PDB file of C-alpha atoms in Angstrom:
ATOM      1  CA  UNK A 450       0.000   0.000   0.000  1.00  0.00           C
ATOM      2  CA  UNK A 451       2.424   2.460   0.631  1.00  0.00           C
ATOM      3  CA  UNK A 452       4.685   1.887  -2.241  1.00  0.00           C
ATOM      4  CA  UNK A 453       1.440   2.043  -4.209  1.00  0.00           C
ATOM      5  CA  UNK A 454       0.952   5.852  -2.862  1.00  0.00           C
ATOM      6  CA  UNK A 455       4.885   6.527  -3.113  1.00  0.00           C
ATOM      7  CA  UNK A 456       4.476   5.558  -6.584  1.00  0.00           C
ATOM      8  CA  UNK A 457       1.336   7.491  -7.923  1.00  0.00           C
ATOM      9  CA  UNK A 458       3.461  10.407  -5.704  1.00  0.00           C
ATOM     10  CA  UNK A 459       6.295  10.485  -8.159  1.00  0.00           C
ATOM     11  CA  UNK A 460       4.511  10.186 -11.069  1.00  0.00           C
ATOM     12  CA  UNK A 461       2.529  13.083  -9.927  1.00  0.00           C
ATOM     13  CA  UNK A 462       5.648  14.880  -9.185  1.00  0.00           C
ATOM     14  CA  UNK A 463       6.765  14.096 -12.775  1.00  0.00           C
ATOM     15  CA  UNK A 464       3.336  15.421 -14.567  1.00  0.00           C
ATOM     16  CA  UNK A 465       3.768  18.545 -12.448  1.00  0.00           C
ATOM     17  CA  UNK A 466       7.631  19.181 -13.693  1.00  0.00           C
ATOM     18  CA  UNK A 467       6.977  18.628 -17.237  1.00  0.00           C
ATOM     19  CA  UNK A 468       3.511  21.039 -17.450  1.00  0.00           C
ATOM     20  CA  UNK A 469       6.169  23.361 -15.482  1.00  0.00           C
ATOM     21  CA  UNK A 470       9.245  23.297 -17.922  1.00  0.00           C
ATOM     22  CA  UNK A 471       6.502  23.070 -21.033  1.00  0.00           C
ATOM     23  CA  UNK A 472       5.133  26.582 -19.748  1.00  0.00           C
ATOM     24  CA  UNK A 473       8.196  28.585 -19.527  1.00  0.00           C
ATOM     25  CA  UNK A 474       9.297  26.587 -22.871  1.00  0.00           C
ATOM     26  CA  UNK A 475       6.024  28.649 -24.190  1.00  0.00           C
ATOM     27  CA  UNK A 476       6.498  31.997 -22.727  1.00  0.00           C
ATOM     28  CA  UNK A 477      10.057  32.327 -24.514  1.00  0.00           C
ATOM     29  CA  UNK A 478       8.503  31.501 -27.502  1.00  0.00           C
ATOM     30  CA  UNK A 479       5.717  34.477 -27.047  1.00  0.00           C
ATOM     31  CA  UNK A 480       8.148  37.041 -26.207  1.00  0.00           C
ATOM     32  CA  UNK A 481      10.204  36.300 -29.293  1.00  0.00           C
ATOM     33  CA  UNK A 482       6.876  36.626 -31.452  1.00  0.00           C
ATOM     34  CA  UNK A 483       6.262  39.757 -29.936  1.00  0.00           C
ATOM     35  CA  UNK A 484       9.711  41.462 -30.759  1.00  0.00           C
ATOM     36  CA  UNK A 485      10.565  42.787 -27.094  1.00  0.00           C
ATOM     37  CA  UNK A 486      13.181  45.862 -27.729  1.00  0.00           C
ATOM     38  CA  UNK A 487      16.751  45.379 -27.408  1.00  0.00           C
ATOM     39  CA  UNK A 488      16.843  48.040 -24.057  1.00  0.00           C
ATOM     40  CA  UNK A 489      17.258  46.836 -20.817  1.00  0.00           C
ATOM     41  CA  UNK A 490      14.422  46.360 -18.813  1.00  0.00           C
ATOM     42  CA  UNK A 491      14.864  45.958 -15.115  1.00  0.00           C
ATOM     43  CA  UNK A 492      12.087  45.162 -12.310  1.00  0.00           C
ATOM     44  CA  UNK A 493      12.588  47.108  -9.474  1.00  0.00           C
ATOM     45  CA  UNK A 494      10.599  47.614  -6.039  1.00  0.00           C
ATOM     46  CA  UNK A 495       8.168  45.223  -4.946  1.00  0.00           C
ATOM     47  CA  UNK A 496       5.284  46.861  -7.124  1.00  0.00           C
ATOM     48  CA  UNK A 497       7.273  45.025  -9.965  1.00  0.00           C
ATOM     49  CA  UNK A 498       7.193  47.956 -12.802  1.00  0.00           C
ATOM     50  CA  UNK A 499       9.270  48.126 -15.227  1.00  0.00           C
ATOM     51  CA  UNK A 500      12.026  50.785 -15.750  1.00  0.00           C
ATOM     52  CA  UNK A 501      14.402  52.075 -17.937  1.00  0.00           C
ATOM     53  CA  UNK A 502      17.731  51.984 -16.468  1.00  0.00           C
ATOM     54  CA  UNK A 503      19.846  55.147 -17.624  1.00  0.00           C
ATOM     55  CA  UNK A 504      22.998  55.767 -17.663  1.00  0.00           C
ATOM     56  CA  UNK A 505      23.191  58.889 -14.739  1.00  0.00           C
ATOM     57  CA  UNK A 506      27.064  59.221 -14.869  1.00  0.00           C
ATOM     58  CA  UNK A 507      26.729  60.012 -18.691  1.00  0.00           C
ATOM     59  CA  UNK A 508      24.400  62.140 -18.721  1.00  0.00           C
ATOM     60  CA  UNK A 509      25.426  64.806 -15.381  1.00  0.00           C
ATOM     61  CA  UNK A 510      28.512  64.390 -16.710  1.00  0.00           C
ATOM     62  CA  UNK A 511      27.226  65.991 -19.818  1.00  0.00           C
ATOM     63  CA  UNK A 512      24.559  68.276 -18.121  1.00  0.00           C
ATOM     64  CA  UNK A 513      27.587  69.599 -15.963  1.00  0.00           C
ATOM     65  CA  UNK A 514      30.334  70.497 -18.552  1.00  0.00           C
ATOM     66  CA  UNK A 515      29.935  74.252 -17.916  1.00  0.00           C
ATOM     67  CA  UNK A 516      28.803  74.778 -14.700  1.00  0.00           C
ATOM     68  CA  UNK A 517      31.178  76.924 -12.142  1.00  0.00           C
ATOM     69  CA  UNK A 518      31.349  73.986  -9.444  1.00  0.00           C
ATOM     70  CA  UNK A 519      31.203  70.746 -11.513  1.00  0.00           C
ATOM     71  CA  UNK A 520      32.030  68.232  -8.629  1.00  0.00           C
ATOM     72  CA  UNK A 521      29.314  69.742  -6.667  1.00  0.00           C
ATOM     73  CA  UNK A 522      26.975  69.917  -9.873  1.00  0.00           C
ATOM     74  CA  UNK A 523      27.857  66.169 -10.733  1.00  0.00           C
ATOM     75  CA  UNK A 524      27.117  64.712  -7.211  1.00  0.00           C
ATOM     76  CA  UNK A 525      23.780  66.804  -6.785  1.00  0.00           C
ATOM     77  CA  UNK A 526      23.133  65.727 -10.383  1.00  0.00           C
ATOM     78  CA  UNK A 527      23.646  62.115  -9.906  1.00  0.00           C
ATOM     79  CA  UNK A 528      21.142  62.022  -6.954  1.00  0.00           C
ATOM     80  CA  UNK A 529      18.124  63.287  -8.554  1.00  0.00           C
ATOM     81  CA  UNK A 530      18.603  61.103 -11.970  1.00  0.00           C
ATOM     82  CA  UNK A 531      18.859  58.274  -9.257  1.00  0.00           C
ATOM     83  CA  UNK A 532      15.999  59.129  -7.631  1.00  0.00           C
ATOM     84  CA  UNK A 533      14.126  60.725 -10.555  1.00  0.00           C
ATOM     85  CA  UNK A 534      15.350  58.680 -13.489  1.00  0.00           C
ATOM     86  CA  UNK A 535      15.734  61.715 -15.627  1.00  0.00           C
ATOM     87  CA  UNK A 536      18.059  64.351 -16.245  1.00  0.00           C
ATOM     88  CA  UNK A 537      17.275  66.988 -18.442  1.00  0.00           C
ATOM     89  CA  UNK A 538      19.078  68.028 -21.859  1.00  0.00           C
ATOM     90  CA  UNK A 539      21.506  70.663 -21.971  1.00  0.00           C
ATOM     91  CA  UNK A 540      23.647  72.250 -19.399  1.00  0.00           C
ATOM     92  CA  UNK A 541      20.789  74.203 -17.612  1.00  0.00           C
ATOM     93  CA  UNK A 542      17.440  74.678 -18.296  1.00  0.00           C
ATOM     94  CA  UNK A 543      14.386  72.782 -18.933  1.00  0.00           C
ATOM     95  CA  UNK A 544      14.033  71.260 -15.478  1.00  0.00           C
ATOM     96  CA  UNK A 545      10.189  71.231 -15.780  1.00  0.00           C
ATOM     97  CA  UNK A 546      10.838  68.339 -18.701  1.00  0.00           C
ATOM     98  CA  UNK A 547      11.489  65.619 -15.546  1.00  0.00           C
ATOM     99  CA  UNK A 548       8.805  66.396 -13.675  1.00  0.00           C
ATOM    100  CA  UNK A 549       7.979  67.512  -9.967  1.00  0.00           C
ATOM    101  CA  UNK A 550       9.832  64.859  -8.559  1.00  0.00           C
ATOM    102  CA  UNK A 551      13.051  67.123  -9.920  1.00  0.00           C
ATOM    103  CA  UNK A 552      11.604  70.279  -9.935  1.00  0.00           C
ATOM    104  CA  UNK A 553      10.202  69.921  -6.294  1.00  0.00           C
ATOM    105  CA  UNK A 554      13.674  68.346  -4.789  1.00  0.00           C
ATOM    106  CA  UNK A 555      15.163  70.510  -2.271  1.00  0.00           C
ATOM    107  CA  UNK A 556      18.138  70.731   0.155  1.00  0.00           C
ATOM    108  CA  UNK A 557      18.386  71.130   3.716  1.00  0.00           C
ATOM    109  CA  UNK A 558      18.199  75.246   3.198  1.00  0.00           C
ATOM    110  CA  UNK A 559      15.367  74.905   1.186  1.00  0.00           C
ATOM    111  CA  UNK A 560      17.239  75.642  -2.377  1.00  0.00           C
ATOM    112  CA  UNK A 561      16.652  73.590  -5.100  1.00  0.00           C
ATOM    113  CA  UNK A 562      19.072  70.669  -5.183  1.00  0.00           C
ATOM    114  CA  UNK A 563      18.625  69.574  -8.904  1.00  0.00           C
ATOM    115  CA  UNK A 564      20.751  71.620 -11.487  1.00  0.00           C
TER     116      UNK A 564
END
């Protein structure tokens, strides 16, 4: 009797494996039908969305090329495109293109951090 259960066991253990390995056998073949772009995608947070992950040391290094105090610029810079996932285009300017949470970001003595 029992090697009668331990048997129907692995052979439902088996069934369960191969439905298993046949579904994500499936779902590779849908997302190459559908033609997924070549970015990277990364999940982040547990609400599981999916972001664009940009390159922040590229682009403050390019938003501060002609500021007066670049190291300060670049590390103020690199905190709101971390937090923000933006930075905007240019060297100064057009702020209002990333939204409030870059516009709204302040320091400790209530000036804007974000350049």
């Amino acid at each position: 009797m029992a090697l009668r259960e331990l048997v129907l066991l692995g052979i439902l253990l088996l069934v369960c494996v191969a439905k298993v390995s046949s579904d994500v056998n499936s779902e590779k073949e849908e997302n190459e039908e559908i033609g997924f772009p070549d970015d990277p995608l990364i999940v982040r947070d547990g609400n599981r969305r999916l972001m664009q992950d940009i390159d922040c040391g590229g682009l403050c290094k390019t938003r501060c090329g002609a500021h007066s105090r670049p190291n300060l610029c670049h590390r103020a810079c690199g905190t709101c495109c971390v937090r923000c996932k933006c930075v905007p285009p240019g060297t100064s300017g057009n702020r209002e293109l990333c939204g409030t949470c870059y516009t709204d970001m302040t320091t400790h003595g209530n000036k804007t951090k974000c350049p």
